[in-house]
Short mmCIF file of C-alpha atoms and ligand atoms in Angstrom, two decimals:
data_model
loop_
_atom_site.label_atom_id
_atom_site.label_comp_id
_atom_site.label_asym_id
_atom_site.label_seq_id
_atom_site.Cartn_x
_atom_site.Cartn_y
_atom_site.Cartn_z
CA MET A 1201 0.00 0.00 0.00
CA GLN A 1202 1.17 3.53 -0.79
CA LYS A 1203 1.11 6.33 1.80
CA GLU A 1204 -2.17 7.93 0.67
CA THR A 1205 -3.96 4.57 0.89
CA ILE A 1206 -2.42 3.70 4.27
CA ALA A 1207 -3.51 7.06 5.65
CA THR A 1208 -7.10 6.40 4.56
CA HIS A 1209 -7.68 2.69 5.19
CA TYR A 1210 -4.93 0.93 7.14
CA GLY A 1211 -5.77 -0.88 10.37
CA TYR A 1212 -9.57 -0.58 10.17
CA ASP A 1213 -11.99 -3.03 8.60
CA THR A 1214 -15.51 -1.75 7.86
CA LYS A 1215 -16.65 -5.39 7.92
CA THR A 1216 -16.27 -5.40 11.71
CA GLY A 1217 -19.20 -4.19 13.84
CA PRO A 1218 -22.04 -2.35 12.09
CA GLY A 1219 -19.87 -1.31 9.13
CA ALA A 1220 -19.26 2.30 10.11
CA MET A 1221 -17.21 4.02 7.39
CA ALA A 1222 -15.60 6.36 9.92
CA VAL A 1223 -13.41 4.75 12.56
CA PRO A 1224 -15.61 4.70 15.70
CA ILE A 1225 -14.62 6.61 18.82
CA TYR A 1226 -14.33 4.14 21.67
CA GLN A 1227 -14.88 6.65 24.42
CA THR A 1228 -14.30 4.25 27.30
CA THR A 1229 -11.92 4.02 30.21
CA ALA A 1230 -11.98 0.27 30.71
CA TYR A 1231 -12.89 -3.08 29.13
CA ASP A 1232 -14.89 -6.08 30.32
CA PHE A 1233 -12.52 -9.06 30.44
CA GLY A 1234 -15.42 -11.53 30.61
CA SER A 1235 -13.55 -13.98 32.79
CA ALA A 1236 -10.74 -14.05 35.33
CA GLU A 1237 -8.72 -16.25 32.94
CA ALA A 1238 -9.06 -13.73 30.10
CA ALA A 1239 -8.01 -10.92 32.45
CA ALA A 1240 -4.94 -12.87 33.55
CA ALA A 1241 -4.00 -13.64 29.92
CA ARG A 1242 -4.16 -9.95 29.00
CA PHE A 1243 -1.95 -8.89 31.89
CA ALA A 1244 0.47 -11.71 30.98
CA LEU A 1245 0.66 -10.30 27.41
CA GLU A 1246 -0.67 -13.62 26.01
CA ASP A 1247 -3.91 -12.03 24.80
CA PRO A 1248 -3.60 -8.65 23.01
CA GLY A 1249 -7.04 -7.50 24.22
CA HIS A 1250 -7.49 -4.21 26.03
CA ILE A 1251 -7.09 -3.66 29.76
CA TYR A 1252 -7.54 0.05 30.47
CA THR A 1253 -7.38 3.10 28.18
CA ARG A 1254 -4.25 4.46 29.85
CA LEU A 1255 -2.49 1.47 28.19
CA GLY A 1256 -4.41 1.33 24.92
CA ASN A 1257 -7.71 1.94 23.16
CA PRO A 1258 -9.26 0.59 19.91
CA THR A 1259 -9.56 4.07 18.31
CA THR A 1260 -5.99 4.88 19.26
CA ASP A 1261 -4.90 1.45 17.92
CA VAL A 1262 -6.02 2.45 14.41
CA LEU A 1263 -4.08 5.71 14.61
CA GLU A 1264 -0.98 3.93 15.95
CA SER A 1265 -1.07 1.31 13.20
CA ARG A 1266 -1.44 4.01 10.49
CA ILE A 1267 1.42 6.12 11.82
CA ALA A 1268 3.66 3.03 12.16
CA ALA A 1269 2.80 1.98 8.59
CA LEU A 1270 3.39 5.48 7.18
CA GLU A 1271 6.84 5.55 8.79
CA GLU A 1272 7.45 1.91 7.72
CA GLY A 1273 8.17 1.05 11.35
CA SER A 1274 7.30 -2.03 13.36
CA ALA A 1275 5.08 -0.46 16.03
CA SER A 1276 4.05 2.90 17.40
CA ILE A 1277 2.66 4.51 20.54
CA VAL A 1278 0.55 7.64 20.35
CA THR A 1279 0.72 9.94 23.36
CA ALA A 1280 -1.00 13.00 24.82
CA SER A 1281 1.49 15.45 23.27
CA GLY A 1282 4.75 15.67 21.37
CA GLN A 1283 6.57 16.51 24.58
CA SER A 1284 5.37 13.34 26.31
CA ALA A 1285 6.37 11.27 23.25
CA ILE A 1286 9.87 12.76 23.42
CA PHE A 1287 10.10 12.22 27.18
CA TYR A 1288 9.04 8.57 26.80
CA SER A 1289 11.47 8.01 23.92
CA ILE A 1290 14.39 9.03 26.15
CA ALA A 1291 13.15 7.65 29.48
CA ASN A 1292 12.79 4.25 27.76
CA LEU A 1293 16.57 4.22 27.19
CA ALA A 1294 18.29 6.39 29.79
CA ALA A 1295 18.28 6.57 33.59
CA VAL A 1296 20.15 8.42 36.31
CA GLY A 1297 23.89 8.52 35.57
CA ASP A 1298 23.41 8.12 31.80
CA ASN A 1299 23.79 10.70 29.05
CA ILE A 1300 22.19 11.50 25.71
CA VAL A 1301 23.71 13.41 22.79
CA VAL A 1302 21.33 15.97 21.29
CA ALA A 1303 21.48 18.21 18.24
CA LYS A 1304 21.94 21.90 19.00
CA LYS A 1305 19.29 22.90 16.45
CA ILE A 1306 16.04 21.60 17.92
CA TYR A 1307 12.67 22.82 19.18
CA GLY A 1308 13.06 25.08 22.24
CA GLY A 1309 10.69 23.01 24.38
CA THR A 1310 12.67 19.85 23.69
CA MET A 1311 15.96 21.58 24.52
CA VAL A 1312 14.60 22.81 27.85
CA LEU A 1313 13.35 19.28 28.65
CA PHE A 1314 16.77 17.84 27.86
CA ILE A 1315 19.04 20.46 29.39
CA HIS A 1316 17.08 21.38 32.50
CA THR A 1317 14.37 18.85 33.39
CA LEU A 1318 16.23 15.64 32.51
CA LYS A 1319 19.23 16.99 34.40
CA ARG A 1320 17.12 16.81 37.56
CA PHE A 1321 16.46 13.17 36.70
CA GLY A 1322 20.24 12.64 36.56
CA ILE A 1323 20.42 12.39 32.76
CA GLU A 1324 23.02 14.62 31.12
CA ALA A 1325 22.39 16.13 27.67
CA ARG A 1326 25.50 16.75 25.55
CA VAL A 1327 24.99 19.03 22.57
CA PHE A 1328 26.38 18.22 19.11
CA ASP A 1329 26.43 19.96 15.74
CA SER A 1330 24.03 17.88 13.62
CA ASP A 1331 24.81 19.83 10.41
CA SER A 1332 28.20 18.16 10.18
CA ALA A 1333 28.16 15.60 13.05
CA ASP A 1334 31.95 16.10 13.20
CA ASP A 1335 31.89 16.39 17.01
CA LEU A 1336 29.45 13.53 17.62
CA GLU A 1337 31.77 10.58 18.08
CA ASN A 1338 33.86 12.33 20.75
CA LEU A 1339 30.76 12.94 22.87
CA ILE A 1340 29.78 9.26 23.04
CA ASP A 1341 30.94 7.15 26.00
CA ASP A 1342 29.82 3.98 27.80
CA LYS A 1343 26.95 5.84 29.42
CA THR A 1344 25.47 7.24 26.18
CA ARG A 1345 21.96 5.92 25.62
CA ALA A 1346 20.54 7.96 22.73
CA ILE A 1347 21.35 10.42 19.96
CA PHE A 1348 18.50 12.85 19.32
CA PHE A 1349 17.97 15.26 16.39
CA GLU A 1350 15.21 16.77 14.23
CA THR A 1351 14.91 15.83 10.55
CA LEU A 1352 14.04 19.43 9.58
CA SER A 1353 14.63 21.49 12.66
CA ASN A 1354 12.13 23.89 14.17
CA PRO A 1355 12.82 26.81 13.97
CA GLN A 1356 16.28 26.81 12.34
CA ILE A 1357 15.17 24.75 9.29
CA ALA A 1358 18.39 22.73 9.30
CA ILE A 1359 18.80 19.21 7.91
CA PRO A 1360 21.23 16.92 9.75
CA ASN A 1361 24.02 14.86 8.26
CA PHE A 1362 21.90 11.69 8.60
CA LYS A 1363 24.39 9.32 7.03
CA LYS A 1364 27.23 10.20 9.33
CA ILE A 1365 25.05 10.23 12.47
CA VAL A 1366 23.69 6.75 11.68
CA GLU A 1367 27.17 5.37 10.91
CA ILE A 1368 28.59 6.60 14.21
CA ALA A 1369 25.53 5.47 16.21
CA ASP A 1370 25.60 1.98 14.68
CA LYS A 1371 29.35 1.67 15.28
CA HIS A 1372 28.77 2.33 19.00
CA GLY A 1373 25.42 0.51 19.28
CA VAL A 1374 23.59 3.68 20.36
CA VAL A 1375 19.91 4.24 19.52
CA THR A 1376 19.11 7.21 17.24
CA ILE A 1377 15.88 9.17 17.71
CA ALA A 1378 14.64 11.60 15.04
CA ASP A 1379 11.84 14.12 15.50
CA ASN A 1380 10.06 14.03 12.10
CA THR A 1381 7.33 16.58 12.95
CA VAL A 1382 8.07 19.04 10.14
CA PRO A 1383 8.71 16.87 7.04
CA THR A 1384 6.20 14.17 8.13
CA PRO A 1385 6.50 10.73 6.52
CA ILE A 1386 5.05 12.23 3.32
CA ILE A 1387 8.36 14.02 2.68
CA PHE A 1388 10.86 11.90 4.62
CA GLN A 1389 10.89 8.47 6.28
CA PRO A 1390 13.79 8.41 8.76
CA LEU A 1391 13.55 4.67 9.49
CA ASN A 1392 14.37 3.93 5.85
CA HIS A 1393 17.65 5.80 6.36
CA GLY A 1394 18.83 3.65 9.27
CA ILE A 1395 17.42 5.77 12.10
CA ASP A 1396 16.01 3.65 14.96
CA VAL A 1397 13.15 5.67 16.42
CA VAL A 1398 10.90 8.43 15.06
CA VAL A 1399 9.00 10.84 17.29
CA HIS A 1400 6.32 13.33 16.28
CA SER A 1401 4.46 16.25 17.62
CA ALA A 1402 1.29 15.04 15.88
CA SER A 1403 -0.33 18.28 17.09
CA LYS A 1404 1.19 19.90 14.01
CA TYR A 1405 0.89 18.58 10.42
CA ILE A 1406 -0.65 15.20 11.29
CA CYS A 1407 -3.57 16.89 13.03
CA GLY A 1408 -3.35 19.65 10.45
CA GLN A 1409 -5.81 22.22 11.71
CA GLY A 1410 -4.50 23.11 15.14
CA LEU A 1411 -7.25 21.17 16.92
CA SER A 1412 -5.68 18.56 19.22
CA LEU A 1413 -2.41 17.89 21.00
CA ALA A 1414 -0.79 14.53 20.33
CA GLY A 1415 2.56 12.83 20.01
CA ALA A 1416 3.83 9.61 18.49
CA VAL A 1417 6.81 7.30 18.87
CA VAL A 1418 7.61 4.78 16.11
CA ALA A 1419 10.24 2.03 16.33
CA SER A 1420 12.21 0.69 13.40
CA LYS A 1421 11.98 -2.95 12.32
CA ASN A 1422 15.70 -3.24 13.11
CA LEU A 1423 15.54 -1.91 16.65
CA ASN A 1424 15.01 -5.27 18.39
CA ALA A 1425 18.32 -6.45 16.97
CA LYS A 1426 20.08 -3.35 18.32
CA LEU A 1427 18.67 -3.74 21.84
CA VAL A 1428 18.96 -7.51 22.37
CA GLY A 1429 22.26 -8.40 24.03
CA ASN A 1430 23.46 -4.77 23.98
CA ALA A 1431 25.20 -3.90 27.27
CA ARG A 1432 24.07 -0.27 26.95
CA TYR A 1433 20.49 -1.40 27.35
CA ALA A 1434 20.70 -3.86 30.26
CA HIS A 1435 17.12 -3.03 31.25
CA PHE A 1436 15.88 -4.68 28.03
CA ASN A 1437 17.99 -7.76 28.71
CA GLU A 1438 17.49 -8.32 32.44
CA PRO A 1439 14.28 -9.06 34.39
CA ASP A 1440 11.97 -6.06 34.91
CA GLU A 1441 10.95 -6.29 38.56
CA SER A 1442 8.09 -3.87 37.92
CA TYR A 1443 6.52 -6.43 35.52
CA HIS A 1444 6.95 -9.71 37.45
CA GLY A 1445 10.43 -10.34 36.06
CA LEU A 1446 9.58 -9.91 32.36
CA VAL A 1447 12.71 -9.97 30.16
CA TYR A 1448 11.92 -7.82 27.11
CA ALA A 1449 14.70 -9.34 25.02
CA GLN A 1450 12.97 -12.73 25.35
CA MET A 1451 9.82 -11.26 23.75
CA ALA A 1452 11.66 -10.07 20.63
CA ASP A 1453 10.21 -12.74 18.37
CA LYS A 1454 6.64 -11.59 19.12
CA PHE A 1455 6.90 -7.87 19.91
CA ASP A 1456 8.76 -4.72 19.09
CA ILE A 1457 10.43 -4.59 22.51
CA TYR A 1458 11.14 -0.84 22.54
CA THR A 1459 7.44 0.08 22.31
CA LEU A 1460 6.47 -2.95 24.43
CA ARG A 1461 8.56 -1.72 27.35
CA MET A 1462 7.40 1.84 26.78
CA ARG A 1463 3.77 0.75 27.00
CA VAL A 1464 3.84 -1.76 29.86
CA ALA A 1465 6.24 0.22 32.04
CA LEU A 1466 6.36 3.93 31.12
CA VAL A 1467 2.88 4.56 29.72
CA ARG A 1468 1.53 2.47 32.61
CA ASP A 1469 3.39 4.53 35.23
CA ILE A 1470 3.38 8.03 33.76
CA GLY A 1471 0.10 7.96 31.85
CA ALA A 1472 0.42 10.81 29.34
CA THR A 1473 -2.24 9.05 27.26
CA ILE A 1474 -4.17 10.56 24.37
CA SER A 1475 -7.96 10.70 24.68
CA PRO A 1476 -9.90 8.51 22.22
CA PHE A 1477 -11.60 11.64 20.85
CA ASN A 1478 -8.25 13.25 20.02
CA SER A 1479 -7.09 10.02 18.37
CA TRP A 1480 -10.21 10.11 16.21
CA GLN A 1481 -9.51 13.70 15.23
CA LEU A 1482 -5.97 12.78 14.21
CA ILE A 1483 -7.33 9.92 12.11
CA GLN A 1484 -9.29 12.58 10.15
CA GLY A 1485 -6.11 14.64 9.85
CA LEU A 1486 -4.03 11.77 8.49
CA GLU A 1487 -6.48 11.18 5.63
CA THR A 1488 -5.58 14.55 4.09
CA LEU A 1489 -1.94 14.72 5.18
CA SER A 1490 -0.44 14.02 1.77
CA VAL A 1491 -2.50 16.64 -0.09
CA ARG A 1492 -1.95 19.20 2.64
CA ILE A 1493 1.81 18.69 2.74
CA GLU A 1494 1.97 19.16 -1.02
CA ARG A 1495 0.03 22.43 -0.82
CA HIS A 1496 1.92 23.69 2.26
CA SER A 1497 5.15 23.04 0.33
CA GLN A 1498 3.91 24.80 -2.85
CA ASN A 1499 2.68 27.86 -0.95
CA ALA A 1500 5.87 28.04 1.11
CA ARG A 1501 8.07 27.90 -1.97
CA LYS A 1502 6.23 30.85 -3.56
CA ILE A 1503 6.53 32.87 -0.35
CA ALA A 1504 10.22 31.98 0.05
CA GLU A 1505 10.91 33.25 -3.47
CA PHE A 1506 9.07 36.49 -2.73
CA LEU A 1507 10.93 37.07 0.55
CA ASN A 1508 14.26 36.14 -0.98
CA SER A 1509 14.12 39.11 -3.34
CA HIS A 1510 12.67 41.62 -0.81
CA LYS A 1511 14.79 44.65 0.04
CA HIS A 1512 14.11 44.48 3.79
CA VAL A 1513 14.89 40.77 4.10
CA LYS A 1514 18.50 39.82 4.82
CA ARG A 1515 18.24 36.08 4.56
CA VAL A 1516 15.60 33.41 3.93
CA THR A 1517 16.03 29.87 5.18
CA TYR A 1518 13.94 27.43 3.18
CA PRO A 1519 15.59 24.30 1.80
CA ALA A 1520 13.54 24.18 -1.41
CA LEU A 1521 15.28 27.42 -2.51
CA LYS A 1522 18.27 26.78 -4.76
CA SER A 1523 20.30 29.38 -2.84
CA ASP A 1524 19.69 27.66 0.52
CA PRO A 1525 22.72 25.99 2.13
CA GLU A 1526 20.51 22.95 2.88
CA HIS A 1527 19.23 22.66 -0.70
CA GLU A 1528 21.53 19.80 -1.65
CA LYS A 1529 20.50 17.73 1.40
CA ALA A 1530 16.82 18.50 0.72
CA GLN A 1531 17.23 17.30 -2.88
CA LYS A 1532 18.94 14.16 -1.70
CA TYR A 1533 16.56 13.18 1.10
CA PHE A 1534 13.16 14.84 0.64
CA ALA A 1535 10.42 13.55 -1.67
CA GLY A 1536 9.22 15.49 -4.72
CA GLY A 1537 11.24 18.67 -4.09
CA MET A 1538 8.95 19.41 -1.11
CA ALA A 1539 10.19 21.09 2.08
CA SER A 1540 6.96 21.46 4.12
CA GLY A 1541 5.49 24.75 5.33
CA LEU A 1542 8.02 26.05 7.80
CA MET A 1543 10.55 28.79 7.01
CA CYS A 1544 12.60 31.46 8.67
CA PHE A 1545 13.85 34.82 7.54
CA GLU A 1546 15.81 37.67 9.01
CA THR A 1547 14.61 41.23 8.53
CA ASP A 1548 17.14 44.06 8.20
CA SER A 1549 16.59 45.13 11.81
CA TYR A 1550 15.19 43.96 15.15
CA GLU A 1551 12.74 46.93 15.04
CA ARG A 1552 11.36 45.80 11.68
CA ALA A 1553 10.91 42.24 12.96
CA VAL A 1554 8.86 43.46 15.92
CA LYS A 1555 6.91 45.99 13.81
CA MET A 1556 6.11 43.33 11.24
CA LEU A 1557 4.37 41.19 13.84
CA GLY A 1558 2.16 44.15 14.63
CA LYS A 1559 1.21 44.72 10.97
CA VAL A 1560 0.35 41.26 9.62
CA LYS A 1561 -3.36 40.50 9.25
CA LEU A 1562 -3.72 37.01 7.74
CA PHE A 1563 -0.70 35.63 9.56
CA LYS A 1564 -1.61 35.15 13.21
CA ILE A 1565 0.96 35.56 15.97
CA VAL A 1566 0.92 32.04 17.29
CA VAL A 1567 3.61 29.72 18.65
CA ASN A 1568 2.36 26.73 16.71
CA ILE A 1569 3.17 25.24 13.32
CA GLY A 1570 1.48 22.91 10.86
CA ASP A 1571 -1.93 24.56 11.01
CA SER A 1572 -4.06 25.11 7.88
CA LYS A 1573 -3.96 28.79 8.94
CA SER A 1574 -0.74 30.78 8.45
CA LEU A 1575 1.19 31.61 11.59
CA ILE A 1576 4.07 33.93 12.43
CA THR A 1577 6.34 34.07 15.44
CA HIS A 1578 9.46 35.74 16.79
CA PRO A 1579 11.33 32.86 18.50
CA ALA A 1580 13.77 34.99 20.53
CA SER A 1581 10.92 36.55 22.53
CA THR A 1582 8.61 33.50 22.72
CA THR A 1583 9.44 29.81 22.15
CA HIS A 1584 13.11 30.32 22.95
CA GLN A 1585 12.66 32.96 25.66
CA GLN A 1586 13.65 30.54 28.46
CA LEU A 1587 17.08 30.01 26.90
CA SER A 1588 20.05 32.21 27.89
CA SER A 1589 21.74 34.44 25.26
CA GLU A 1590 24.47 31.85 25.01
CA GLU A 1591 21.98 29.03 24.50
CA LEU A 1592 20.18 31.19 21.89
CA ILE A 1593 23.37 31.64 19.88
CA LYS A 1594 24.04 27.91 20.19
CA ALA A 1595 20.54 27.20 18.89
CA GLY A 1596 21.09 29.56 15.93
CA ILE A 1597 18.38 32.06 16.90
CA THR A 1598 19.04 35.76 16.22
CA LYS A 1599 16.91 38.66 17.43
CA GLU A 1600 15.89 39.52 13.82
CA LEU A 1601 14.72 35.99 13.09
CA ILE A 1602 11.08 35.46 12.18
CA ARG A 1603 9.54 32.04 11.72
CA ILE A 1604 6.45 31.48 9.62
CA SER A 1605 4.30 28.41 9.23
CA VAL A 1606 2.70 28.76 5.82
CA GLY A 1607 -0.90 27.59 5.78
CA LEU A 1608 -3.33 26.53 3.08
CA GLU A 1609 -4.72 29.98 2.15
CA ASN A 1610 -4.12 31.41 -1.32
CA ALA A 1611 -0.38 32.08 -1.68
CA ASP A 1612 -0.91 35.47 -3.38
CA ASP A 1613 -3.03 36.69 -0.46
CA LEU A 1614 -0.31 35.59 1.96
CA ILE A 1615 2.39 37.36 -0.09
CA ALA A 1616 0.33 40.58 -0.13
CA ASP A 1617 -0.01 40.41 3.66
CA LEU A 1618 3.74 39.96 4.18
CA ALA A 1619 4.51 42.71 1.63
CA GLN A 1620 2.45 45.35 3.48
CA ALA A 1621 3.83 44.26 6.85
CA LEU A 1622 7.46 44.59 5.68
CA GLU A 1623 7.03 48.22 4.48
C1 PLP B 1325 5.66 21.41 18.82
C2 PLP B 1325 6.85 20.54 18.75
C3 PLP B 1325 7.14 19.65 19.79
C4 PLP B 1325 6.29 19.56 21.04
O1 PLP B 1325 5.08 18.95 20.74
P1 PLP B 1325 3.70 19.24 21.53
O2 PLP B 1325 2.73 18.42 20.75
O3 PLP B 1325 3.45 20.70 21.47
O4 PLP B 1325 3.90 18.74 22.92
C5 PLP B 1325 8.25 18.85 19.64
N1 PLP B 1325 9.03 18.91 18.55
C6 PLP B 1325 8.78 19.75 17.54
C7 PLP B 1325 9.67 19.78 16.35
C8 PLP B 1325 7.69 20.61 17.60
O5 PLP B 1325 7.46 21.46 16.60
#
């Protein structure tokens, strides 16, 4: 099945139940086991039936199977938000005393989680330059449990050196995690490039209209092989006392053990679970993802070309532009010349950047991306405000930088709005 078909049909059979064409919303907290034996079999992971919605739900199952199939992964877990997906993805690998190596160009919220919050959990985040990955190998030691980066970074719009990162990670047996929120699997499928885990803020393009928060974690078909017998991941290879001595590595012939452990231990204990209604809304979003991403990319390219020749714009960062330093990587990795709807530009002064936000009419001042409606933001004063000046420079954010998320309106109307706001 191709992506458009997966997004519309995968994991749901209209021949079940009354034949509803739309995936039903199973708005329920719990499930009738029917018998004590059936209940015991479910807890023992012998019967895949449901236990309690914190751990899984039939509506959410459909969404998880579609996202896993779109990323060509082996299994996925959908969560309450992108942030919880990212937290789970790391907490499933690292514990107190361990470290992770993270790209310097990532979403501000993720960086704060890594640098400040995980530090209080005893997990150290070491920052590397994902553009070149030249410094990556030196940062890895025996305690390194994950390498994290974004496939098209928000807000810097950078594309990592995937090949080199994967080579180094595989050499050292370290798990790679890629946040694929901005390209989405329509433009780029990280698992097909040797990356081990994909995470998403599904609140963005997958939802598509700024309606619901959600996150997703998808594991590669090769991840079991990387975890089994790997001394870095002893907790997958030794009995889990919190689950009556379950050894995940021994389940590798039946389960994807990365998402299995995440579900039965982390999702169970932490419970950042998506509501069935939000899962249903994301199922609607997925059905139009491919057409939306195409249009977001077309509109964004037109706007990038306009901004690129504007007298008050110093620099435009959009990888579909020939002049962009990331253009070659975009050509190599991204499908159909698309680069999604996110771009950055620098105005000729800080004053103009601030004034511009006051003058736009169609573009709304919103710290979100991936909406059908066009959005504009000034990262230095909002999403990245909690970072110090030094951290800002490290993250590649200048005070003149403006980020826009190009929506699905008419591109000429959007250009006219930006033109009047830049005067
Ligand atoms: C928004 C975003 C997140 C956080 O996701 P939420 O769904 O808002 O929790 C993480 N990574 C990227 C790239 C994002 O854009």
